[in-house]
Amino acid sequence: MITLGIETSCDETALALIETKVQDGELSCRVISSLVHSQAELHSAYGGVYPSLAKREHGKNIVPLLHKLFADTKVNADSSKSLNDEEFDQVLENYRAELSLQNPDLWASLSGAQFLKVIPKIDRIAITEGPGLEPALWVGINFGHILSNLWNIPLVAVNHMEGHIYGSLLQALPFGTWQVIKKPPLPALALLVSGGHTELVEIDVNWDYKVIGATKDDAVGEAFDKAARLLGLPYPGGPHLSMLADLARKENIPSAVKLPRPMIASGDLHFSFSGLKTAVLYAIRDEEKKGPLSDNFKKGLAREFEEAAIETLITKSKQALERSGYQSLIVGGGVSANRYLIEELKKLTENLGVSLYLPYRDISGDNALMIALVGATDDKLSEKLVAQGTKGLGTRDW
Ligand code: KG4
Ligand code: ZN
């Protein structure tokens, strides 16, 4: 079965094609292609993702990106199954009024996209339905609906965070290579750490989800980005701040200030990161009274921030793992690329004898491959069909 994944929940426009098969109860997958078009540079001027700009950019880029995906993969090489002009126009006409007003760029590129008349060899379309920035999500959801209606291919709605969980089960292999997706030992704990979320999710032996911990304010990635901005680093600041912290450790530069480890002793599995960011702000203000910030002060503070944020993630994960005897820890979301976090997670899971699942580098950030994989494995597809407007597009309750 071939699945097209569509992801537009934040500032990455992403499309992927995967093939999956189930043999002797085992799921195998091969990535045909996975493309990500990042808008990060455009948003850096605003110091964060600017939702209406994200929507406009997705609208501009998603059709050309699909064109590239099809050109690379030849999934639409058989032009014997095509729509004629009238059929094509008829489907698009249903969207004209709304789309031409709401997203003129998307409308213009769609209505001129002759390649969409050839029906590709795709069995299913998976879209990110949330969580994410609403104007940005809207583009992928509508695009998925339109393709689904044009080509009469089933559409399935996928939760973005579930995507990050599935993504971490994939191995880094060249495109085209088959791999068996092994289910981790269950019950498992998922630590989801991104720009919008910080969650601990229980995955029980039936693969049902329960959120057992979440942030009360900022997400950990957001806190990294805000602290990085205070240190004068470009957006998205997480990787830049982390590089400074790595340098501080290498050069043995300590922090001049001690930052709090918010909620570390709260006894529950919840997080809070906004106080940590405010503590960074005060530390910088105090230091600036003495003169311009030195490089060593910046490095030391970045190190202290990173260690404070990661200590809270590790402490809460440890508490959850010890309390409930989870067999595996699955880590997903952009912050899972953080080198210090990875080292600490390895130590934690080795000590506890728990299997650790981390995404490989190319898919730690947002991508459509993980969305396609969730969509492809959804065996309750009929309940989730949204192409005919039979189901609302609320976030899946998990
Ligand atoms: O999952 P993701 O790509 O997008 C969302 O769904 O939010 O996560 C993006 C977040 C950003 O806040 C970014 O700064 C952070 O992940 N991030 C990092 C690192 N790489 C990305 N944070 C800390 N250290 C990193 N190496
Ligand atoms: Zn994400």
Short mmCIF file of C-alpha atoms and ligand atoms in Angstrom, two decimals:
data_model
loop_
_atom_site.label_atom_id
_atom_site.label_comp_id
_atom_site.label_asym_id
_atom_site.label_seq_id
_atom_site.Cartn_x
_atom_site.Cartn_y
_atom_site.Cartn_z
CA MET A 1 0.00 0.00 0.00
CA ILE A 2 1.32 3.41 -0.94
CA THR A 3 0.56 6.37 1.34
CA LEU A 4 1.11 10.05 0.69
CA GLY A 5 1.79 12.02 3.90
CA ILE A 6 1.09 15.75 4.19
CA GLU A 7 2.41 17.88 7.08
CA THR A 8 1.89 21.65 7.52
CA SER A 9 1.35 22.04 11.27
CA CYS A 10 4.08 24.61 11.86
CA ASP A 11 6.79 26.12 9.65
CA GLU A 12 7.75 23.07 7.59
CA THR A 13 5.89 22.16 4.41
CA ALA A 14 6.48 18.42 4.14
CA LEU A 15 5.37 15.61 1.85
CA ALA A 16 6.35 11.94 1.85
CA LEU A 17 5.53 8.75 0.01
CA ILE A 18 5.91 5.41 1.71
CA GLU A 19 5.02 1.83 0.86
CA THR A 20 3.92 -0.53 3.64
CA LYS A 21 3.00 -4.20 3.82
CA VAL A 22 1.98 -6.56 6.60
CA GLN A 23 3.42 -10.08 6.37
CA ASP A 24 3.11 -12.74 9.08
CA GLY A 25 1.85 -10.05 11.45
CA GLU A 26 4.92 -7.90 10.85
CA LEU A 27 4.76 -4.39 9.43
CA SER A 28 7.38 -3.45 6.86
CA CYS A 29 7.92 -0.06 5.32
CA ARG A 30 10.04 1.55 2.66
CA VAL A 31 10.40 5.25 2.21
CA ILE A 32 9.93 6.15 -1.44
CA SER A 33 10.67 9.82 -0.82
CA SER A 34 10.40 12.44 1.91
CA LEU A 35 10.68 16.17 1.22
CA VAL A 36 10.76 19.01 3.74
CA HIS A 37 10.67 22.69 2.80
CA SER A 38 11.59 24.77 5.86
CA GLN A 39 10.39 28.35 6.33
CA ALA A 40 12.62 28.90 9.39
CA GLU A 41 14.70 31.60 7.74
CA LEU A 42 11.63 33.68 6.88
CA HIS A 43 10.28 33.46 10.43
CA SER A 44 13.62 34.31 12.03
CA ALA A 45 12.96 38.02 11.40
CA TYR A 46 9.98 37.72 13.80
CA GLY A 47 11.86 35.65 16.40
CA GLY A 48 9.24 32.90 16.17
CA VAL A 49 6.72 31.36 13.79
CA TYR A 50 4.35 33.98 12.40
CA PRO A 51 1.12 32.04 11.72
CA SER A 52 -0.28 33.98 8.76
CA LEU A 53 3.13 33.95 7.05
CA ALA A 54 3.35 30.19 7.65
CA LYS A 55 -0.06 29.74 6.02
CA ARG A 56 0.89 31.85 3.01
CA GLU A 57 4.19 30.03 2.52
CA HIS A 58 2.56 26.59 2.77
CA GLY A 59 0.03 27.78 0.18
CA LYS A 60 2.80 28.90 -2.15
CA ASN A 61 5.03 25.87 -1.75
CA ILE A 62 2.89 22.79 -1.33
CA VAL A 63 1.86 22.27 -4.97
CA PRO A 64 5.41 22.75 -6.36
CA LEU A 65 6.68 20.37 -3.65
CA LEU A 66 4.16 17.72 -4.72
CA HIS A 67 5.25 18.27 -8.31
CA LYS A 68 8.84 17.58 -7.28
CA LEU A 69 7.82 14.51 -5.26
CA PHE A 70 6.01 13.09 -8.29
CA ALA A 71 8.83 13.96 -10.68
CA ASP A 72 11.35 12.25 -8.37
CA THR A 73 9.29 9.12 -7.77
CA LYS A 74 7.31 8.70 -11.02
CA VAL A 75 4.31 7.66 -8.95
CA ASN A 76 2.12 9.34 -11.56
CA ALA A 77 3.95 7.90 -14.59
CA ASP A 78 0.91 5.99 -15.88
CA SER A 79 -1.09 8.69 -17.62
CA SER A 80 -3.76 6.25 -18.80
CA LYS A 81 -5.73 7.10 -15.66
CA SER A 82 -6.36 10.77 -15.99
CA LEU A 83 -9.07 13.29 -15.32
CA ASN A 84 -10.26 15.34 -18.26
CA ASP A 85 -10.41 19.13 -18.01
CA GLU A 86 -14.07 19.11 -17.14
CA GLU A 87 -13.70 16.57 -14.32
CA PHE A 88 -10.72 18.46 -12.91
CA ASP A 89 -12.51 21.81 -12.99
CA GLN A 90 -15.64 20.31 -11.47
CA VAL A 91 -13.84 19.13 -8.32
CA LEU A 92 -11.85 22.34 -7.95
CA GLU A 93 -14.98 24.43 -8.43
CA ASN A 94 -16.28 23.16 -5.06
CA TYR A 95 -13.35 24.87 -3.38
CA ARG A 96 -13.13 28.05 -5.44
CA ALA A 97 -15.19 30.40 -3.28
CA GLU A 98 -13.48 29.55 0.01
CA LEU A 99 -9.98 28.92 -1.24
CA SER A 100 -9.59 31.89 -3.58
CA LEU A 101 -10.44 34.15 -0.64
CA GLN A 102 -8.61 32.33 2.15
CA ASN A 103 -5.45 31.34 0.36
CA PRO A 104 -5.11 32.88 -3.11
CA ASP A 105 -1.58 31.47 -3.55
CA LEU A 106 -2.75 27.91 -2.97
CA TRP A 107 -5.75 28.46 -5.23
CA ALA A 108 -3.62 29.90 -8.05
CA SER A 109 -1.07 27.09 -7.99
CA LEU A 110 -3.73 24.37 -7.67
CA SER A 111 -5.90 25.56 -10.50
CA GLY A 112 -2.90 25.76 -12.84
CA ALA A 113 -1.41 22.38 -11.83
CA GLN A 114 -1.92 20.22 -14.93
CA PHE A 115 0.05 17.34 -13.38
CA LEU A 116 -2.74 16.80 -10.86
CA LYS A 117 -4.96 15.49 -13.68
CA VAL A 118 -2.96 12.26 -13.81
CA ILE A 119 -4.21 9.92 -11.07
CA PRO A 120 -1.15 8.66 -9.19
CA LYS A 121 -0.63 5.14 -7.87
CA ILE A 122 -1.43 6.06 -4.28
CA ASP A 123 -3.78 4.12 -2.01
CA ARG A 124 -4.20 6.52 0.85
CA ILE A 125 -3.56 10.15 1.82
CA ALA A 126 -2.61 11.00 5.42
CA ILE A 127 -2.84 14.58 6.69
CA THR A 128 -1.79 16.17 9.98
CA GLU A 129 -5.05 17.32 11.54
CA GLY A 130 -3.43 18.78 14.70
CA PRO A 131 -2.13 19.84 17.07
CA GLY A 132 -0.42 22.80 15.46
CA LEU A 133 -0.95 26.36 14.27
CA GLU A 134 -4.47 26.53 12.94
CA PRO A 135 -3.86 28.68 9.84
CA ALA A 136 -0.92 26.44 8.90
CA LEU A 137 -2.78 23.16 9.52
CA TRP A 138 -5.65 24.45 7.43
CA VAL A 139 -3.50 24.41 4.27
CA GLY A 140 -2.53 20.73 4.56
CA ILE A 141 -6.02 19.65 5.57
CA ASN A 142 -7.61 21.41 2.59
CA PHE A 143 -4.94 20.23 0.20
CA GLY A 144 -5.48 16.63 1.38
CA HIS A 145 -9.26 16.95 0.94
CA ILE A 146 -8.87 18.31 -2.57
CA LEU A 147 -6.41 15.59 -3.68
CA SER A 148 -8.61 12.94 -2.08
CA ASN A 149 -11.65 14.19 -3.97
CA LEU A 150 -9.78 14.68 -7.25
CA TRP A 151 -8.34 11.19 -7.31
CA ASN A 152 -10.99 9.41 -5.20
CA ILE A 153 -8.40 8.18 -2.72
CA PRO A 154 -9.24 7.70 1.01
CA LEU A 155 -8.04 10.39 3.39
CA VAL A 156 -7.01 9.75 7.00
CA ALA A 157 -6.41 12.34 9.70
CA VAL A 158 -3.29 11.94 11.85
CA ASN A 159 -2.29 13.43 15.19
CA HIS A 160 1.07 15.19 14.85
CA MET A 161 2.35 13.98 18.23
CA GLU A 162 1.48 10.39 17.38
CA GLY A 163 3.53 11.00 14.25
CA HIS A 164 6.58 11.84 16.38
CA ILE A 165 6.10 8.56 18.30
CA TYR A 166 5.96 6.48 15.11
CA GLY A 167 8.85 8.40 13.55
CA SER A 168 11.12 7.26 16.36
CA LEU A 169 10.49 3.61 15.44
CA LEU A 170 12.03 4.08 11.98
CA GLN A 171 15.65 3.27 11.17
CA ALA A 172 17.78 5.51 8.97
CA LEU A 173 18.02 3.56 5.72
CA PRO A 174 18.42 4.84 2.15
CA PHE A 175 15.17 5.61 0.33
CA GLY A 176 13.71 2.48 -1.25
CA THR A 177 15.09 0.01 1.33
CA TRP A 178 12.52 -2.16 3.12
CA GLN A 179 12.63 -2.26 6.92
CA VAL A 180 10.58 -4.11 9.50
CA ILE A 181 8.98 -1.74 12.00
CA LYS A 182 9.40 -3.50 15.32
CA LYS A 183 6.91 -2.67 18.06
CA PRO A 184 8.81 -1.60 21.16
CA PRO A 185 8.39 -3.70 24.31
CA LEU A 186 5.10 -2.58 25.94
CA PRO A 187 3.91 -0.85 28.03
CA ALA A 188 6.01 2.06 26.86
CA LEU A 189 6.48 5.67 27.86
CA ALA A 190 6.77 8.40 25.23
CA LEU A 191 8.58 11.66 25.99
CA LEU A 192 7.45 14.21 23.41
CA VAL A 193 9.53 17.38 23.34
CA SER A 194 8.92 19.96 20.65
CA GLY A 195 8.36 23.67 20.11
CA GLY A 196 4.69 23.31 21.00
CA HIS A 197 4.57 20.33 23.37
CA THR A 198 6.20 18.71 26.35
CA GLU A 199 4.34 15.54 27.21
CA LEU A 200 4.77 12.18 28.85
CA VAL A 201 2.43 9.69 27.22
CA GLU A 202 1.72 6.17 28.38
CA ILE A 203 1.34 3.55 25.65
CA ASP A 204 -0.34 0.48 27.10
CA VAL A 205 -0.11 -3.12 25.89
CA ASN A 206 -3.02 -2.49 23.46
CA TRP A 207 -1.20 0.55 22.07
CA ASP A 208 -3.72 2.94 23.64
CA TYR A 209 -2.44 6.35 24.68
CA LYS A 210 -2.86 8.32 27.89
CA VAL A 211 -1.21 11.68 28.52
CA ILE A 212 0.22 11.39 32.07
CA GLY A 213 2.32 14.56 32.13
CA ALA A 214 2.32 17.88 30.28
CA THR A 215 3.65 21.40 30.54
CA LYS A 216 1.59 23.96 32.40
CA ASP A 217 2.96 26.83 30.32
CA ASP A 218 5.78 26.95 27.73
CA ALA A 219 6.95 23.86 25.88
CA VAL A 220 10.59 22.93 26.36
CA GLY A 221 11.51 23.78 22.74
CA GLU A 222 9.77 27.13 23.12
CA ALA A 223 11.80 27.79 26.30
CA PHE A 224 15.02 26.92 24.42
CA ASP A 225 14.00 29.32 21.64
CA LYS A 226 13.10 32.13 24.06
CA ALA A 227 16.27 31.74 26.15
CA ALA A 228 18.31 31.67 22.92
CA ARG A 229 16.66 34.88 21.78
CA LEU A 230 17.55 36.56 25.07
CA LEU A 231 21.15 35.51 24.42
CA GLY A 232 20.97 37.14 20.98
CA LEU A 233 20.95 33.86 19.01
CA PRO A 234 18.99 33.43 15.74
CA TYR A 235 15.65 31.57 15.48
CA PRO A 236 15.05 28.66 15.94
CA GLY A 237 17.41 29.09 18.87
CA GLY A 238 17.33 25.57 20.39
CA PRO A 239 20.21 24.15 18.32
CA HIS A 240 22.26 27.38 18.63
CA LEU A 241 21.87 27.50 22.42
CA SER A 242 22.78 23.84 22.60
CA MET A 243 25.98 24.45 20.61
CA LEU A 244 27.00 27.20 23.09
CA ALA A 245 26.28 24.84 26.00
CA ASP A 246 28.40 22.10 24.37
CA LEU A 247 31.27 24.59 24.04
CA ALA A 248 30.93 25.58 27.71
CA ARG A 249 31.21 21.93 28.77
CA LYS A 250 34.17 21.35 26.46
CA GLU A 251 35.96 24.48 27.71
CA ASN A 252 34.96 23.87 31.35
CA ILE A 253 33.10 27.17 31.62
CA PRO A 254 30.72 27.15 34.58
CA SER A 255 27.66 29.35 34.88
CA ALA A 256 27.88 32.50 36.97
CA VAL A 257 24.27 31.96 38.08
CA LYS A 258 22.25 28.97 39.22
CA LEU A 259 18.88 28.61 37.46
CA PRO A 260 15.81 26.88 38.97
CA ARG A 261 14.70 23.33 38.06
CA PRO A 262 10.97 24.16 37.88
CA MET A 263 8.53 21.63 39.39
CA ILE A 264 11.27 19.07 39.82
CA ALA A 265 10.00 18.16 43.29
CA SER A 266 6.28 18.57 42.54
CA GLY A 267 5.66 14.85 42.92
CA ASP A 268 3.61 14.75 39.70
CA LEU A 269 4.69 14.34 36.08
CA HIS A 270 3.93 17.87 34.92
CA PHE A 271 6.39 20.47 33.67
CA SER A 272 6.74 24.24 33.69
CA PHE A 273 9.35 26.13 31.69
CA SER A 274 8.25 29.77 31.69
CA GLY A 275 9.92 30.47 35.08
CA LEU A 276 13.19 29.14 33.75
CA LYS A 277 13.05 31.51 30.81
CA THR A 278 12.25 34.44 33.16
CA ALA A 279 15.23 33.47 35.34
CA VAL A 280 17.42 33.70 32.21
CA LEU A 281 16.01 37.17 31.54
CA TYR A 282 16.83 38.37 35.09
CA ALA A 283 20.31 36.83 34.99
CA ILE A 284 21.04 38.69 31.75
CA ARG A 285 19.62 41.98 33.08
CA ASP A 286 21.76 41.77 36.22
CA GLU A 287 24.89 40.97 34.24
CA GLU A 288 24.23 43.79 31.76
CA LYS A 289 24.31 46.28 34.65
CA LYS A 290 28.03 45.48 34.86
CA GLY A 291 28.62 45.97 31.12
CA PRO A 292 28.18 44.08 27.83
CA LEU A 293 27.79 40.30 28.18
CA SER A 294 31.04 38.39 27.75
CA ASP A 295 31.21 35.30 25.55
CA ASN A 296 32.01 33.20 28.60
CA PHE A 297 28.96 34.50 30.46
CA LYS A 298 26.77 33.57 27.48
CA LYS A 299 28.29 30.10 27.18
CA GLY A 300 27.99 29.44 30.92
CA LEU A 301 24.38 30.60 31.00
CA ALA A 302 23.48 28.51 27.92
CA ARG A 303 25.02 25.49 29.65
CA GLU A 304 23.13 26.14 32.89
CA PHE A 305 19.84 26.64 30.99
CA GLU A 306 20.29 23.44 29.00
CA GLU A 307 21.23 21.43 32.08
CA ALA A 308 18.27 22.81 34.08
CA ALA A 309 15.74 22.07 31.30
CA ILE A 310 17.11 18.60 30.64
CA GLU A 311 17.40 17.70 34.29
CA THR A 312 13.66 18.26 34.67
CA LEU A 313 12.89 16.14 31.59
CA ILE A 314 15.12 13.32 32.84
CA THR A 315 13.85 13.47 36.43
CA LYS A 316 10.18 13.26 35.41
CA SER A 317 10.87 10.51 32.87
CA LYS A 318 12.76 8.55 35.54
CA GLN A 319 9.89 8.94 38.01
CA ALA A 320 7.38 7.71 35.43
CA LEU A 321 9.58 4.77 34.35
CA GLU A 322 10.26 3.65 37.92
CA ARG A 323 6.67 4.01 39.11
CA SER A 324 4.96 2.13 36.33
CA GLY A 325 7.51 -0.37 35.03
CA TYR A 326 7.45 0.76 31.41
CA GLN A 327 9.59 -1.44 29.15
CA SER A 328 10.57 1.20 26.62
CA LEU A 329 11.09 4.94 26.34
CA ILE A 330 10.19 6.47 22.97
CA VAL A 331 11.44 10.03 22.51
CA GLY A 332 10.15 12.32 19.76
CA GLY A 333 9.89 15.97 18.71
CA GLY A 334 12.46 18.53 17.64
CA VAL A 335 14.24 18.77 21.02
CA SER A 336 15.10 15.05 20.77
CA ALA A 337 17.98 16.18 18.51
CA ASN A 338 19.64 17.73 21.59
CA ARG A 339 22.97 15.97 22.17
CA TYR A 340 23.06 16.48 25.94
CA LEU A 341 19.49 15.14 26.25
CA ILE A 342 20.43 12.07 24.19
CA GLU A 343 23.46 11.35 26.44
CA GLU A 344 21.34 11.67 29.58
CA LEU A 345 18.56 9.50 28.13
CA LYS A 346 21.08 6.79 27.27
CA LYS A 347 22.42 6.79 30.84
CA LEU A 348 18.90 6.71 32.30
CA THR A 349 17.61 3.85 30.18
CA GLU A 350 20.82 1.80 30.56
CA ASN A 351 20.55 2.11 34.35
CA LEU A 352 16.91 1.07 34.35
CA GLY A 353 17.22 -1.64 31.70
CA VAL A 354 14.65 0.06 29.45
CA SER A 355 14.81 0.08 25.60
CA LEU A 356 15.37 3.57 24.17
CA TYR A 357 13.90 4.71 20.83
CA LEU A 358 15.14 7.97 19.32
CA PRO A 359 14.40 9.43 15.89
CA TYR A 360 17.31 9.57 13.50
CA ARG A 361 18.59 13.04 12.74
CA ASP A 362 16.65 13.75 9.52
CA ILE A 363 13.31 13.08 11.17
CA SER A 364 13.72 14.54 14.64
CA GLY A 365 12.10 17.73 13.31
CA ASP A 366 8.75 17.93 11.55
CA ASN A 367 8.34 15.74 8.46
CA ALA A 368 5.59 13.98 6.53
CA LEU A 369 7.18 10.55 6.67
CA MET A 370 6.02 10.03 10.25
CA ILE A 371 2.53 11.24 9.30
CA ALA A 372 2.35 8.81 6.37
CA LEU A 373 3.43 5.95 8.65
CA VAL A 374 0.69 6.63 11.21
CA GLY A 375 -1.87 7.01 8.42
CA ALA A 376 -0.76 3.79 6.75
CA THR A 377 -1.12 1.76 9.93
CA ASP A 378 -4.55 3.10 10.83
CA ASP A 379 -6.75 0.02 10.63
CA LYS A 380 -9.86 1.90 11.70
CA LEU A 381 -9.66 3.95 8.54
CA SER A 382 -13.35 3.80 7.71
CA GLU A 383 -14.23 5.57 10.96
CA LYS A 384 -11.79 8.30 10.21
CA LEU A 385 -12.58 9.04 6.61
CA VAL A 386 -12.89 12.74 6.26
CA ALA A 387 -12.84 13.08 2.50
CA GLN A 388 -16.60 13.15 2.23
CA GLY A 389 -16.94 15.48 5.17
CA THR A 390 -18.35 12.67 7.32
CA LYS A 391 -16.18 13.52 10.31
CA GLY A 392 -15.17 16.80 11.91
CA LEU A 393 -11.53 17.66 11.92
CA GLY A 394 -11.01 17.96 15.67
CA THR A 395 -7.79 16.64 17.14
CA ARG A 396 -7.96 12.91 17.70
CA ASP A 397 -8.61 12.15 21.34
CA TRP A 398 -5.75 10.10 22.65
O1 KG4 B 1 9.04 19.02 16.54
P1 KG4 B 1 9.54 20.31 16.01
O2 KG4 B 1 10.43 20.30 14.79
O3 KG4 B 1 8.37 21.30 15.70
C1 KG4 B 1 7.23 21.37 16.53
O4 KG4 B 1 6.32 20.51 16.35
O5 KG4 B 1 7.28 22.25 17.42
O6 KG4 B 1 10.36 21.04 17.21
C2 KG4 B 1 10.98 22.29 17.03
C3 KG4 B 1 11.67 22.68 18.34
C4 KG4 B 1 12.19 24.12 18.31
O7 KG4 B 1 11.79 24.76 19.50
C5 KG4 B 1 13.71 23.94 18.24
O8 KG4 B 1 14.43 25.00 18.81
C6 KG4 B 1 13.88 22.67 19.04
O9 KG4 B 1 12.81 21.84 18.58
N1 KG4 B 1 15.18 22.03 18.79
C7 KG4 B 1 16.14 21.91 19.74
C8 KG4 B 1 17.24 21.29 19.11
N2 KG4 B 1 16.92 21.05 17.80
C9 KG4 B 1 15.64 21.51 17.63
N3 KG4 B 1 16.15 22.26 21.03
C10 KG4 B 1 17.27 21.99 21.73
N4 KG4 B 1 18.36 21.41 21.21
C11 KG4 B 1 18.40 21.05 19.91
N5 KG4 B 1 19.49 20.46 19.40
ZN ZN B 2 6.64 18.38 15.76
#
